[in-house]
XYZ file of C-alpha atoms in Angstrom:
541
model
C 2.200 -27.914 116.109
C 3.979 -28.169 119.515
C 4.955 -31.447 121.148
C 2.401 -30.719 123.919
C -0.441 -30.250 121.425
C 0.662 -33.240 119.477
C 0.490 -35.327 122.639
C -2.976 -34.048 123.510
C -4.173 -34.727 119.987
C -2.834 -38.250 120.127
C -4.397 -38.971 123.512
C -7.816 -37.677 122.355
C -7.623 -39.853 119.270
C -6.849 -42.925 121.262
C -9.685 -42.244 123.631
C -12.132 -42.016 120.711
C -10.816 -45.272 119.274
C -10.943 -47.135 122.575
C -14.444 -45.768 123.393
C -15.774 -47.173 120.086
C -14.165 -50.622 120.221
C -13.422 -51.439 123.832
C -16.290 -50.016 125.795
C -18.631 -52.514 124.042
C -20.428 -55.505 125.624
C -18.130 -58.367 126.535
C -20.866 -61.051 126.746
C -20.059 -62.763 123.425
C -17.219 -65.242 123.503
C -14.216 -63.975 121.549
C -12.314 -65.889 118.904
C -8.563 -65.839 118.528
C -7.479 -68.441 115.986
C -4.742 -67.035 113.711
C -4.322 -68.688 110.299
C -1.230 -67.735 108.295
C -2.042 -66.368 104.948
C -1.809 -68.714 101.965
C -3.811 -68.066 98.747
C -3.972 -71.824 98.043
C -5.579 -72.452 101.429
C -7.685 -69.300 101.783
C -9.480 -69.898 98.454
C -10.859 -73.085 100.019
C -12.942 -70.804 102.277
C -14.525 -68.965 99.313
C -17.923 -70.661 99.774
C -18.262 -68.992 103.166
C -16.452 -65.760 102.563
C -18.001 -64.848 99.229
C -21.436 -66.291 99.570
C -24.436 -63.892 99.361
C -25.739 -65.655 102.503
C -22.912 -64.151 104.622
C -21.624 -60.685 105.274
C -17.923 -61.351 105.879
C -15.072 -58.906 105.948
C -12.748 -60.537 103.351
C -10.087 -57.974 102.576
C -7.829 -57.998 105.642
C -5.415 -60.968 105.738
C -4.256 -62.989 107.714
C -7.631 -63.978 109.049
C -8.608 -64.411 112.631
C -11.061 -67.318 112.255
C -14.462 -66.272 113.477
C -17.560 -68.254 114.376
C -18.905 -68.081 110.787
C -15.761 -69.496 109.315
C -15.108 -71.982 112.112
C -17.131 -75.015 110.803
C -15.546 -74.868 107.377
C -12.067 -74.229 108.838
C -12.364 -77.166 111.221
C -13.445 -79.378 108.366
C -10.411 -78.385 106.334
C -8.113 -78.959 109.297
C -9.489 -82.517 109.614
C -9.801 -83.323 105.943
C -10.203 -87.016 105.137
C -9.500 -88.013 108.689
C -8.830 -91.725 109.056
C -8.207 -93.704 112.244
C -4.661 -94.793 112.580
C -3.431 -97.296 115.144
C 0.257 -96.400 115.255
C 1.756 -93.192 116.687
C 3.674 -92.585 113.413
C 0.581 -93.009 111.304
C -1.347 -90.487 113.431
C 1.439 -87.973 113.223
C 1.937 -88.245 109.527
C -1.761 -88.224 108.546
C -3.928 -86.808 111.287
C -2.224 -84.858 114.086
C 0.307 -82.286 115.034
C 3.652 -83.693 116.070
C 2.987 -82.429 119.609
C -0.489 -81.307 120.736
C -2.072 -80.556 124.083
C -5.612 -79.546 124.938
C -6.196 -78.707 128.576
C -9.161 -76.849 129.945
C -9.291 -73.703 127.790
C -5.831 -73.822 126.353
C -4.456 -75.465 123.191
C -0.824 -76.001 122.197
C 0.756 -77.534 119.160
C 4.198 -77.952 117.570
C 5.392 -79.340 114.240
C 8.502 -79.969 112.134
C 8.036 -78.263 108.733
C 9.977 -79.799 105.824
C 10.148 -78.137 102.394
C 12.303 -80.399 100.280
C 12.248 -80.378 96.483
C 14.352 -81.184 93.504
C 14.006 -79.572 90.108
C 15.464 -79.304 86.580
C 15.417 -76.207 84.486
C 15.624 -77.449 80.923
C 16.167 -73.993 79.342
C 19.509 -72.418 78.686
C 21.470 -75.669 78.612
C 19.849 -77.116 81.690
C 20.327 -76.584 85.472
C 19.519 -78.668 88.462
C 17.817 -76.845 91.267
C 16.825 -77.707 94.822
C 15.249 -76.324 97.960
C 16.316 -77.748 101.410
C 14.226 -76.065 104.075
C 13.856 -77.366 107.557
C 11.407 -75.451 109.736
C 9.479 -75.672 112.920
C 6.390 -74.020 114.265
C 4.660 -73.729 117.601
C 1.277 -72.151 118.264
C -1.633 -72.152 120.553
C -4.348 -70.186 122.319
C -5.484 -69.493 125.891
C -9.243 -68.978 126.711
C -10.018 -68.247 123.040
C -8.667 -64.729 123.628
C -4.820 -64.970 123.491
C -3.134 -66.592 120.499
C 0.539 -67.057 119.697
C 2.442 -68.377 116.714
C 6.147 -68.774 116.008
C 7.803 -70.398 112.981
C 11.454 -70.534 111.958
C 13.201 -71.900 108.844
C 16.699 -72.768 107.879
C 17.112 -72.750 104.124
C 19.603 -73.744 101.422
C 18.762 -73.604 97.754
C 19.951 -73.423 94.160
C 17.420 -71.310 92.279
C 16.808 -70.927 88.516
C 18.798 -68.135 86.915
C 16.096 -65.468 86.943
C 15.755 -65.755 90.735
C 19.530 -65.595 91.085
C 19.569 -62.391 88.988
C 17.018 -60.843 91.339
C 19.027 -61.890 94.488
C 22.216 -60.487 92.983
C 20.536 -57.141 92.416
C 18.467 -56.786 95.519
C 20.589 -58.799 98.009
C 17.455 -60.545 99.345
C 15.812 -63.896 98.767
C 12.279 -63.048 97.418
C 9.774 -62.547 100.223
C 12.226 -63.753 102.815
C 15.439 -62.128 104.024
C 19.162 -61.606 103.717
C 21.357 -64.733 103.492
C 24.740 -65.937 102.460
C 24.229 -64.729 98.937
C 26.523 -66.715 96.806
C 26.862 -66.988 92.947
C 24.815 -70.210 92.844
C 23.972 -71.629 96.308
C 21.942 -69.446 98.721
C 21.765 -69.933 102.479
C 19.393 -68.009 104.742
C 17.106 -68.176 107.763
C 13.751 -66.505 108.225
C 11.183 -66.227 111.041
C 7.579 -65.351 111.839
C 6.226 -64.430 115.274
C 2.689 -63.364 116.134
C 0.989 -62.618 119.496
C -2.725 -61.825 119.356
C -5.074 -60.749 122.075
C -8.827 -60.511 121.516
C -10.465 -58.992 124.680
C -13.893 -58.994 123.087
C -15.527 -59.696 119.755
C -15.100 -56.072 118.972
C -11.326 -55.693 119.203
C -8.120 -57.595 118.432
C -4.595 -56.464 119.244
C -1.650 -58.086 117.694
C 2.116 -57.592 117.856
C 3.817 -59.452 115.041
C 6.866 -59.953 112.903
C 4.846 -61.047 109.911
C 3.208 -59.922 106.607
C -0.118 -58.320 105.812
C -2.424 -58.258 102.805
C -5.414 -56.006 101.923
C -7.678 -57.013 99.086
C -9.798 -59.694 97.515
C -7.509 -60.650 94.675
C -4.332 -62.549 94.124
C -2.347 -59.319 93.966
C -2.896 -56.166 96.077
C -2.292 -52.628 94.857
C -2.750 -51.341 98.416
C -0.714 -53.615 100.724
C 0.537 -57.093 99.843
C 2.595 -59.902 101.302
C 5.233 -59.819 98.557
C 8.037 -58.377 100.757
C 9.710 -59.858 103.783
C 8.297 -59.859 107.311
C 8.257 -56.641 109.264
C 7.415 -55.692 112.853
C 3.864 -54.237 113.431
C 1.473 -53.349 116.121
C -2.010 -53.712 114.761
C -5.488 -52.904 116.262
C -8.446 -54.359 114.472
C -12.014 -53.511 115.524
C -15.468 -54.600 114.426
C -18.691 -52.831 115.125
C -21.785 -53.917 113.239
C -21.012 -54.021 109.525
C -17.786 -52.015 109.935
C -14.270 -53.351 110.361
C -11.446 -50.974 111.105
C -7.681 -51.675 111.130
C -4.855 -49.331 112.180
C -1.198 -50.496 112.184
C 2.156 -49.046 112.917
C 5.191 -50.809 111.355
C 8.950 -50.600 111.297
C 10.737 -51.559 108.084
C 14.108 -51.536 106.502
C 15.540 -50.407 103.165
C 18.956 -52.290 102.977
C 19.873 -50.616 99.637
C 19.681 -47.031 100.965
C 22.926 -45.232 101.721
C 24.315 -45.985 105.130
C 23.963 -43.016 107.543
C 26.198 -41.793 110.301
C 24.049 -43.669 112.876
C 24.096 -46.842 110.673
C 20.289 -46.895 110.438
C 18.475 -47.728 107.229
C 15.062 -48.028 108.871
C 11.734 -46.444 108.099
C 8.314 -46.314 109.632
C 4.814 -46.861 108.280
C 1.335 -46.280 109.451
C -1.606 -47.946 107.758
C -5.390 -47.600 108.157
C -8.104 -49.595 106.555
C -11.905 -49.043 106.981
C -14.121 -51.793 105.550
C -17.910 -51.277 105.355
C -20.243 -54.180 104.379
C -23.055 -52.096 102.904
C -25.153 -55.275 102.574
C -24.653 -58.960 101.848
C -23.419 -58.157 98.345
C -21.514 -54.886 98.407
C -18.447 -54.016 100.485
C -16.398 -50.721 100.285
C -12.984 -50.266 101.870
C -10.991 -47.097 102.366
C -7.141 -47.142 102.770
C -4.481 -44.785 103.842
C -0.718 -45.203 104.350
C 2.140 -42.887 105.279
C 5.833 -43.944 105.098
C 8.659 -41.883 106.638
C 12.377 -42.339 107.110
C 13.881 -43.047 110.504
C 16.242 -40.094 110.068
C 16.089 -36.362 109.622
C 15.747 -34.951 106.122
C 19.375 -33.834 106.139
C 20.362 -37.482 106.821
C 22.587 -36.529 109.836
C 20.263 -37.529 112.654
C 17.613 -39.930 113.825
C 13.937 -38.757 113.426
C 12.287 -41.775 114.965
C 8.492 -42.036 115.504
C 6.457 -39.019 114.439
C 3.970 -38.481 117.309
C 1.192 -37.159 115.096
C 1.289 -40.383 113.101
C 0.419 -42.345 116.234
C -3.105 -41.093 115.611
C -5.212 -44.204 114.855
C -8.069 -42.524 113.019
C -8.008 -42.697 109.150
C -7.702 -39.437 107.143
C -6.533 -37.370 110.215
C -2.870 -36.682 109.425
C -2.079 -33.272 110.686
C 1.700 -33.201 110.190
C 1.885 -34.528 106.596
C -1.059 -32.560 105.368
C 0.184 -29.276 106.883
C 3.524 -29.438 105.033
C 3.388 -29.588 101.218
C 7.106 -30.212 101.193
C 6.906 -33.103 103.584
C 9.580 -35.802 103.085
C 6.992 -38.430 103.973
C 5.058 -40.486 101.408
C 1.304 -40.921 101.580
C -1.074 -43.160 99.622
C -4.881 -43.258 99.565
C -6.891 -46.192 98.211
C -10.244 -47.754 97.604
C -11.125 -51.479 97.727
C -14.483 -52.704 96.565
C -16.328 -56.024 96.225
C -19.692 -56.930 94.784
C -21.238 -60.374 94.777
C -23.114 -60.627 91.495
C -24.238 -64.213 91.959
C -24.086 -66.487 95.027
C -20.790 -67.939 93.719
C -19.491 -65.049 91.608
C -17.906 -61.837 92.933
C -16.321 -58.811 91.295
C -13.623 -56.854 93.061
C -11.344 -54.001 92.437
C -8.857 -51.503 93.872
C -7.663 -47.972 93.130
C -4.609 -46.457 94.667
C -3.649 -42.739 94.413
C -0.056 -41.696 95.001
C -0.139 -38.107 93.859
C -2.835 -36.091 92.183
C -3.011 -32.804 90.359
C -6.597 -32.076 89.486
C -5.985 -29.778 86.515
C -3.617 -32.319 84.930
C -5.431 -35.595 85.818
C -8.137 -35.552 83.130
C -6.151 -33.914 80.338
C -4.511 -37.165 79.292
C -1.109 -35.484 78.800
C 0.890 -38.010 80.808
C 1.774 -35.704 83.600
C 4.511 -37.111 85.805
C 2.892 -36.477 89.192
C -0.464 -38.214 88.404
C 0.446 -41.504 89.938
C -2.068 -44.325 90.448
C -2.519 -48.024 90.395
C -5.666 -50.052 89.622
C -7.104 -53.577 89.863
C -10.174 -55.278 88.456
C -10.997 -58.902 88.914
C -13.538 -61.680 89.516
C -13.535 -64.841 91.561
C -15.850 -67.843 91.692
C -16.369 -70.947 93.796
C -18.057 -74.227 93.012
C -17.880 -73.107 89.370
C -20.254 -74.697 86.867
C -21.712 -76.646 89.731
C -18.468 -78.509 90.357
C -17.733 -78.412 94.064
C -14.334 -77.001 95.040
C -13.562 -75.625 91.580
C -12.379 -71.976 92.196
C -11.542 -69.544 89.442
C -9.876 -66.088 89.486
C -9.249 -63.649 86.766
C -7.493 -60.327 87.443
C -6.065 -57.218 85.737
C -3.512 -54.938 87.420
C -1.859 -51.788 86.279
C 0.276 -48.954 87.771
C 1.405 -45.737 86.081
C 5.142 -44.892 85.936
C 6.690 -43.615 89.095
C 3.749 -44.852 91.345
C 5.032 -45.910 94.707
C 8.211 -43.931 94.296
C 9.339 -40.842 96.223
C 11.895 -38.044 95.765
C 13.694 -39.587 98.767
C 14.084 -43.303 97.863
C 14.126 -44.464 101.481
C 10.492 -43.193 101.808
C 9.234 -45.212 98.852
C 6.558 -47.863 99.253
C 8.870 -50.876 99.872
C 10.496 -53.042 102.538
C 13.696 -55.123 102.296
C 14.299 -54.378 98.638
C 10.830 -55.429 97.443
C 7.602 -53.411 96.913
C 4.970 -53.348 99.607
C 2.272 -53.607 96.835
C 2.727 -55.288 93.468
C 5.998 -57.286 92.834
C 6.534 -55.555 89.410
C 6.759 -52.169 91.087
C 5.203 -49.632 88.660
C 4.868 -48.891 84.907
C 3.231 -52.209 84.110
C 0.065 -53.949 83.028
C -0.678 -57.514 84.152
C -3.271 -60.236 83.539
C -3.543 -63.107 85.957
C -5.722 -66.272 85.706
C -5.811 -68.978 88.345
C -7.847 -72.174 88.580
C -7.899 -74.407 91.686
C -9.698 -77.702 92.121
C -9.663 -80.055 95.106
C -11.016 -83.585 95.460
C -10.359 -85.704 98.502
C -6.624 -85.377 99.201
C -5.670 -84.046 95.763
C -5.224 -80.381 94.895
C -4.808 -79.191 91.362
C -3.811 -75.619 90.303
C -3.086 -73.818 87.135
C -1.869 -70.250 86.964
C -1.032 -67.987 83.998
C 0.372 -64.497 84.052
C 0.996 -62.063 81.247
C 2.705 -58.789 81.940
C 3.921 -55.885 79.878
C 6.232 -53.197 81.375
C 8.974 -50.764 80.531
C 12.431 -51.332 81.893
C 15.266 -48.816 82.206
C 17.719 -49.339 79.309
C 20.598 -48.359 81.617
C 21.304 -47.498 85.193
C 21.159 -43.690 84.537
C 17.697 -43.892 83.072
C 14.445 -43.781 85.084
C 11.260 -44.535 83.068
C 9.289 -45.213 86.227
C 9.282 -49.048 86.898
C 12.034 -49.166 89.445
C 10.463 -47.687 92.630
C 13.898 -47.536 94.310
C 14.926 -44.594 92.152
C 14.076 -41.058 93.082
C 11.424 -39.536 90.808
C 13.526 -36.355 90.728
C 15.513 -38.251 88.163
C 12.770 -38.554 85.529
C 12.836 -38.708 81.733
C 9.952 -36.314 80.947
C 7.522 -34.139 82.902
C 4.730 -34.798 80.411
C 3.999 -37.630 77.963
C 4.460 -40.508 80.419
C 2.521 -43.701 79.697
C 2.391 -47.266 81.041
C 5.065 -49.328 79.312
C 7.445 -46.501 78.441
C 11.120 -47.431 78.326
C 12.474 -50.751 77.156
C 9.258 -52.576 76.297
C 9.307 -56.019 77.879
C 6.789 -58.828 77.989
C 6.654 -61.546 80.653
C 4.757 -64.853 80.315
C 4.565 -67.126 83.323
C 2.729 -70.468 83.557
C 2.646 -72.529 86.769
C 0.837 -75.860 87.170
C 0.834 -78.104 90.289
C -0.730 -81.214 91.548
C -0.389 -82.240 95.214
C -1.391 -85.024 97.421
C -2.221 -83.954 101.005
C -0.887 -86.089 103.805
C -1.648 -83.977 106.930
C -4.011 -81.001 106.761
C -2.925 -79.723 110.148
C 0.290 -78.227 108.763
C -0.297 -78.761 105.025
C 2.193 -81.631 104.581
C 1.996 -82.822 101.025
C 3.749 -84.358 98.080
C 3.864 -81.878 95.159
C 4.703 -82.105 91.483
C 5.028 -78.828 89.603
C 5.994 -77.369 86.303
C 6.852 -73.790 85.385
C 7.314 -72.018 82.071
C 8.655 -68.478 82.212
C 9.805 -66.172 79.384
C 10.829 -62.478 79.599
C 11.355 -60.910 76.206
C 12.338 -57.553 74.715
C 14.350 -56.244 71.849
C 17.602 -57.151 73.556
C 16.690 -60.839 73.733
C 14.826 -63.179 75.985
C 15.393 -65.132 79.197
C 13.522 -68.445 79.640
C 12.926 -71.074 82.304
C 11.244 -74.437 81.808
C 11.221 -76.247 85.093
C 9.898 -79.427 86.640
C 9.945 -79.858 90.432
C 9.037 -82.651 92.781
C 9.061 -82.351 96.567
C 7.730 -82.906 100.040
C 6.397 -79.596 101.318
C 4.554 -78.191 104.314
C 3.337 -74.975 106.074
C 0.900 -72.272 105.095
C 2.726 -69.337 103.482
C 2.998 -67.415 100.232
C 6.275 -67.095 98.419
C 6.075 -65.308 95.086
C 8.429 -66.292 92.215
C 6.023 -65.209 89.331
C 7.754 -61.981 88.379
């Protein structure tokens, strides 16, 4: 395909997309309230999002708070409001540090502390701490334009299993590079989002942030496990259909350095969500990852024009070349509300597929897939604000890998989907209960996976290895390699001070044990801290 025809193809696709989502009535007032994704906070919206009385699009996160969610959201943002006479009392319990409401604009700013002390009683004992000082600013103009920026300076002593991960990957989990020492870690991380909603039918955002697709705790399609990355995202709604297309730039810091010093890669993601009725939703997913260099590694490839096409399942370049160095995934996300407060959900991701081998059960290397099945409830057993989640996740060996490791499904040394990579099974159970200012949570994970017994082996868990280096073409199964079991239990109780930026006292306890025939590694921790902000940081791997 010539550059001219590629350009015309792209222009036609853009025109179709804009015709559907922009040339729609502008009479309804648009909403543009961005809420950073936090599982702990989002599950408090379950009674709206998963009720059979509503038909909400629940898979794409972070949310832009719409008119249906707004009453519940405002209630959570003003939880247990009490009149305070002093300026300090208002700022600690009720208000943003700085806040301004003028005409149709809103502005706020906060200091975000995350300070905790801990003790790991396993392995002879180790004192841990987190010292994070952050700040955020945000606001909106005319309910159409929204902006949000946060920045954090961090210093920490982690438990040993986190230090082991940092030593290997050279990244603090879910965050970024830092001054990676043997014990004390120092790093900075940032988030920036600009969002424009010209009508209720379309939102345009440019962000250095994370994304999540799914209704569970994990996502097998696209999760927020890895660090922030830069994205341009268009999200449209028309009737019962929501459509997202996104172009992203990411980095693989562990890939070999090239002559032009670039280790970047690009990604394009599309997700189509169809609310069939108030109970059933079906979502269709596609992603393509390609390196920011030529296949020879001696030049810069840059943006592939054909991948600028915003329409799902129209990928002329990748589909026309069976030896393409680019990596594509297809996926399905589904949700069904069985009862008013009980929903089933699931996902299926397909990396590669060979029809004649798929149903034979012979463990063919290139049949690569991941799956999820779970349920979630709210107001369980008639007890208001008791939310439960149960989930099973699995991925076959070599799923998310590629023959060229830089094109694998990852960013900044972590997977873009499940934190365990591939070649695993996992069970997750989470219970959350809120009463007045108190939040209680209990989480349990059990995972089984196969590690590589040495650096030269590749049994399919490590997605940063080329699948050209495989152990066997047939006979591959989940858990092959050095069989390892992981148990993780996390319980927390917190007392909310200020709901505007989630300022809270938090007491937590963690038990973690990873065990195989070579031995076991354990952590038994207790932590106490003053915490704030809405964000997900995963240490349960």
